[in-house]
Amino acid sequence: MRMMRIIPVIAVVALTAGCGRTEAPAESPATAPVAAPVADAVATTPPVLTPVDLRRVCRAGLAAIHGQEVASIELTGGDGAIIDAQWRAPVDGGIMRAQCRAGDGLVVWKPLDLPDPVSVRWMNEAADPVVRYSLLGDAVTITQTLPDGTTETATLTVPVTEAAG
């Protein structure tokens, strides 16, 4: 007798289990969305940059960060993974100097020659913008994510032939 009481309860649960659900009807082949063709070229963010690409990324990164033209960023040296750069200050025409390093899709820079030595540090703390890069041919795309979550993106042309200086 007990089994007879359980069967109707199971039947009611099974019938009402789908209530309130709305499932989209299956798309017919005629209405299924067509995928856009994928471009052959894909932007990359290699974990370790070649020396030439490191120079390209640092030129583009410093230009985007400081609102400069790529041509105004002069690479003045470097040792291995760190690139030295300088450019004319837009306000007083003085020289701004910085160091740059890049890899794993990130650009990190350090201002030099500031009056406050505490400010001469790598810009990779929590309150600093996060600067990312990607490469596609001669184009270097720099995306800055500011601490408030907003982003700024610039795609700059830095040909391999210009990477030397």
mmCIF file of C-alpha atoms in Angstrom:
data_model
loop_
_atom_site.group_PDB
_atom_site.id
_atom_site.type_symbol
_atom_site.label_atom_id
_atom_site.label_comp_id
_atom_site.label_asym_id
_atom_site.label_seq_id
_atom_site.Cartn_x
_atom_site.Cartn_y
_atom_site.Cartn_z
ATOM 1 C CA MET A 1 0.000 0.000 0.000
ATOM 2 C CA ARG A 2 2.836 2.353 0.802
ATOM 3 C CA MET A 3 4.260 1.853 -2.718
ATOM 4 C CA MET A 4 0.924 2.929 -4.172
ATOM 5 C CA ARG A 5 1.190 6.329 -2.391
ATOM 6 C CA ILE A 6 4.744 6.983 -3.608
ATOM 7 C CA ILE A 7 4.038 6.378 -7.314
ATOM 8 C CA PRO A 8 1.564 9.315 -7.696
ATOM 9 C CA VAL A 9 3.992 11.622 -5.843
ATOM 10 C CA ILE A 10 6.833 10.628 -8.176
ATOM 11 C CA ALA A 11 4.585 11.155 -11.186
ATOM 12 C CA VAL A 12 3.583 14.647 -10.021
ATOM 13 C CA VAL A 13 7.212 15.620 -9.346
ATOM 14 C CA ALA A 14 8.291 14.322 -12.748
ATOM 15 C CA LEU A 15 5.507 16.204 -14.553
ATOM 16 C CA THR A 16 6.106 19.519 -12.773
ATOM 17 C CA ALA A 17 9.911 19.402 -12.845
ATOM 18 C CA GLY A 18 10.023 21.261 -16.166
ATOM 19 C CA CYS A 19 7.450 23.910 -15.211
ATOM 20 C CA GLY A 20 8.679 27.473 -15.426
ATOM 21 C CA ARG A 21 11.592 26.626 -17.683
ATOM 22 C CA THR A 22 11.834 28.241 -21.047
ATOM 23 C CA GLU A 23 14.131 26.588 -23.499
ATOM 24 C CA ALA A 24 14.858 28.072 -26.852
ATOM 25 C CA PRO A 25 13.688 25.947 -29.740
ATOM 26 C CA ALA A 26 16.444 24.267 -31.700
ATOM 27 C CA GLU A 27 17.546 26.327 -34.659
ATOM 28 C CA SER A 28 16.864 24.918 -38.052
ATOM 29 C CA PRO A 29 19.775 24.848 -40.474
ATOM 30 C CA ALA A 30 18.124 27.673 -42.437
ATOM 31 C CA THR A 31 18.069 30.038 -39.420
ATOM 32 C CA ALA A 32 21.293 28.993 -37.699
ATOM 33 C CA PRO A 33 23.797 31.863 -37.508
ATOM 34 C CA VAL A 34 26.663 31.689 -39.950
ATOM 35 C CA ALA A 35 30.094 32.101 -38.419
ATOM 36 C CA ALA A 36 32.120 34.992 -39.771
ATOM 37 C CA PRO A 37 35.263 33.937 -41.581
ATOM 38 C CA VAL A 38 38.300 33.910 -39.338
ATOM 39 C CA ALA A 39 41.221 36.051 -40.442
ATOM 40 C CA ASP A 40 44.476 34.264 -41.107
ATOM 41 C CA ALA A 41 46.435 36.803 -39.064
ATOM 42 C CA VAL A 42 45.972 36.708 -35.306
ATOM 43 C CA ALA A 43 47.467 39.139 -32.812
ATOM 44 C CA THR A 44 49.940 37.470 -30.479
ATOM 45 C CA THR A 45 51.385 38.141 -27.061
ATOM 46 C CA PRO A 46 54.472 35.952 -26.898
ATOM 47 C CA PRO A 47 55.658 35.266 -23.348
ATOM 48 C CA VAL A 48 59.248 36.133 -24.273
ATOM 49 C CA LEU A 49 59.878 38.817 -26.861
ATOM 50 C CA THR A 50 62.730 38.852 -29.321
ATOM 51 C CA PRO A 51 65.084 41.808 -28.774
ATOM 52 C CA VAL A 52 63.557 43.578 -31.797
ATOM 53 C CA ASP A 53 59.963 43.021 -30.608
ATOM 54 C CA LEU A 54 60.907 44.121 -27.078
ATOM 55 C CA ARG A 55 62.106 47.426 -28.528
ATOM 56 C CA ARG A 56 58.957 47.759 -30.664
ATOM 57 C CA VAL A 57 56.647 47.057 -27.705
ATOM 58 C CA CYS A 58 58.517 49.465 -25.424
ATOM 59 C CA ARG A 59 58.421 52.275 -28.011
ATOM 60 C CA ALA A 60 54.692 51.779 -28.569
ATOM 61 C CA GLY A 61 53.976 51.300 -24.862
ATOM 62 C CA LEU A 62 55.801 54.431 -23.737
ATOM 63 C CA ALA A 63 54.248 56.443 -26.584
ATOM 64 C CA ALA A 64 50.728 55.315 -25.632
ATOM 65 C CA ILE A 65 51.258 55.760 -21.891
ATOM 66 C CA HIS A 66 52.659 59.282 -22.276
ATOM 67 C CA GLY A 67 50.528 60.489 -25.192
ATOM 68 C CA GLN A 68 53.485 60.749 -27.578
ATOM 69 C CA GLU A 69 54.053 59.830 -31.199
ATOM 70 C CA VAL A 70 56.090 56.649 -31.672
ATOM 71 C CA ALA A 71 58.697 58.637 -33.601
ATOM 72 C CA SER A 72 59.314 60.873 -30.575
ATOM 73 C CA ILE A 73 60.352 57.927 -28.355
ATOM 74 C CA GLU A 74 64.109 57.482 -28.724
ATOM 75 C CA LEU A 75 65.579 54.208 -27.500
ATOM 76 C CA THR A 76 68.900 55.047 -25.900
ATOM 77 C CA GLY A 77 70.134 51.679 -24.695
ATOM 78 C CA GLY A 78 69.323 48.769 -22.492
ATOM 79 C CA ASP A 79 70.672 45.550 -21.137
ATOM 80 C CA GLY A 80 68.815 42.409 -22.033
ATOM 81 C CA ALA A 81 65.233 42.620 -20.796
ATOM 82 C CA ILE A 82 65.233 46.364 -19.927
ATOM 83 C CA ILE A 83 65.116 49.118 -22.538
ATOM 84 C CA ASP A 84 66.143 52.751 -21.850
ATOM 85 C CA ALA A 85 64.172 55.484 -23.616
ATOM 86 C CA GLN A 86 63.751 59.234 -23.701
ATOM 87 C CA TRP A 87 61.499 61.854 -25.334
ATOM 88 C CA ARG A 88 60.886 65.601 -25.210
ATOM 89 C CA ALA A 89 58.540 66.725 -22.442
ATOM 90 C CA PRO A 90 55.525 68.390 -24.052
ATOM 91 C CA VAL A 91 55.273 71.162 -21.448
ATOM 92 C CA ASP A 92 58.779 72.535 -21.047
ATOM 93 C CA GLY A 93 60.737 70.800 -23.810
ATOM 94 C CA GLY A 94 62.973 69.059 -21.293
ATOM 95 C CA ILE A 95 63.925 65.418 -21.629
ATOM 96 C CA MET A 96 61.788 62.701 -20.021
ATOM 97 C CA ARG A 97 63.559 59.394 -19.431
ATOM 98 C CA ALA A 98 62.206 55.962 -18.547
ATOM 99 C CA GLN A 99 63.007 52.285 -18.585
ATOM 100 C CA CYS A 100 60.707 49.632 -19.999
ATOM 101 C CA ARG A 101 60.379 45.872 -19.817
ATOM 102 C CA ALA A 102 57.767 43.670 -21.480
ATOM 103 C CA GLY A 103 56.752 40.030 -21.670
ATOM 104 C CA ASP A 104 53.788 37.720 -21.093
ATOM 105 C CA GLY A 105 51.561 40.373 -22.663
ATOM 106 C CA LEU A 106 52.453 43.093 -20.124
ATOM 107 C CA VAL A 107 54.421 46.339 -20.426
ATOM 108 C CA VAL A 108 55.950 47.745 -17.229
ATOM 109 C CA TRP A 109 57.833 51.036 -17.126
ATOM 110 C CA LYS A 110 59.826 53.092 -14.648
ATOM 111 C CA PRO A 111 60.285 56.872 -14.797
ATOM 112 C CA LEU A 112 63.844 58.114 -14.280
ATOM 113 C CA ASP A 113 65.339 61.418 -13.094
ATOM 114 C CA LEU A 114 62.380 62.426 -10.929
ATOM 115 C CA PRO A 115 62.974 64.817 -8.016
ATOM 116 C CA ASP A 116 61.383 62.384 -5.540
ATOM 117 C CA PRO A 117 63.388 59.103 -5.478
ATOM 118 C CA VAL A 118 60.326 57.256 -4.139
ATOM 119 C CA SER A 119 58.595 57.942 -7.484
ATOM 120 C CA VAL A 120 61.409 56.241 -9.404
ATOM 121 C CA ARG A 121 59.914 52.755 -9.323
ATOM 122 C CA TRP A 122 58.435 50.156 -11.636
ATOM 123 C CA MET A 123 54.792 50.996 -12.347
ATOM 124 C CA ASN A 124 53.375 47.623 -11.359
ATOM 125 C CA GLU A 125 51.651 48.287 -8.041
ATOM 126 C CA ALA A 126 47.931 47.821 -7.425
ATOM 127 C CA ALA A 127 47.097 51.515 -7.963
ATOM 128 C CA ASP A 128 48.998 51.680 -11.294
ATOM 129 C CA PRO A 129 47.386 51.105 -14.691
ATOM 130 C CA VAL A 130 47.905 47.634 -16.159
ATOM 131 C CA VAL A 131 49.408 47.945 -19.637
ATOM 132 C CA ARG A 132 48.981 45.043 -22.077
ATOM 133 C CA TYR A 133 50.300 44.582 -25.602
ATOM 134 C CA SER A 134 49.651 42.447 -28.640
ATOM 135 C CA LEU A 135 51.532 42.229 -31.929
ATOM 136 C CA LEU A 136 50.139 41.841 -35.427
ATOM 137 C CA GLY A 137 52.607 42.529 -38.217
ATOM 138 C CA ASP A 138 53.920 46.088 -37.845
ATOM 139 C CA ALA A 139 51.051 46.994 -35.484
ATOM 140 C CA VAL A 140 51.519 47.043 -31.723
ATOM 141 C CA THR A 141 48.269 47.367 -29.786
ATOM 142 C CA ILE A 142 48.582 48.826 -26.299
ATOM 143 C CA THR A 143 45.661 48.540 -23.881
ATOM 144 C CA GLN A 144 45.826 50.362 -20.570
ATOM 145 C CA THR A 145 43.402 49.298 -17.833
ATOM 146 C CA LEU A 146 43.136 52.065 -15.278
ATOM 147 C CA PRO A 147 42.520 51.369 -11.578
ATOM 148 C CA ASP A 148 38.827 52.344 -11.978
ATOM 149 C CA GLY A 149 38.395 49.635 -14.633
ATOM 150 C CA THR A 150 38.227 51.893 -17.691
ATOM 151 C CA THR A 151 40.434 51.032 -20.627
ATOM 152 C CA GLU A 152 42.292 52.980 -23.277
ATOM 153 C CA THR A 153 43.506 51.229 -26.420
ATOM 154 C CA ALA A 154 45.917 52.496 -29.069
ATOM 155 C CA THR A 155 47.219 50.628 -32.090
ATOM 156 C CA LEU A 156 50.535 52.055 -33.199
ATOM 157 C CA THR A 157 52.682 51.173 -36.176
ATOM 158 C CA VAL A 158 56.248 50.282 -35.252
ATOM 159 C CA PRO A 159 57.928 48.558 -38.199
ATOM 160 C CA VAL A 160 60.701 46.116 -37.431
ATOM 161 C CA THR A 161 63.081 48.366 -39.382
ATOM 162 C CA GLU A 162 62.416 51.261 -36.954
ATOM 163 C CA ALA A 163 62.858 49.153 -33.820
ATOM 164 C CA ALA A 164 66.562 49.874 -33.625
ATOM 165 C CA GLY A 165 66.112 53.468 -32.604
#
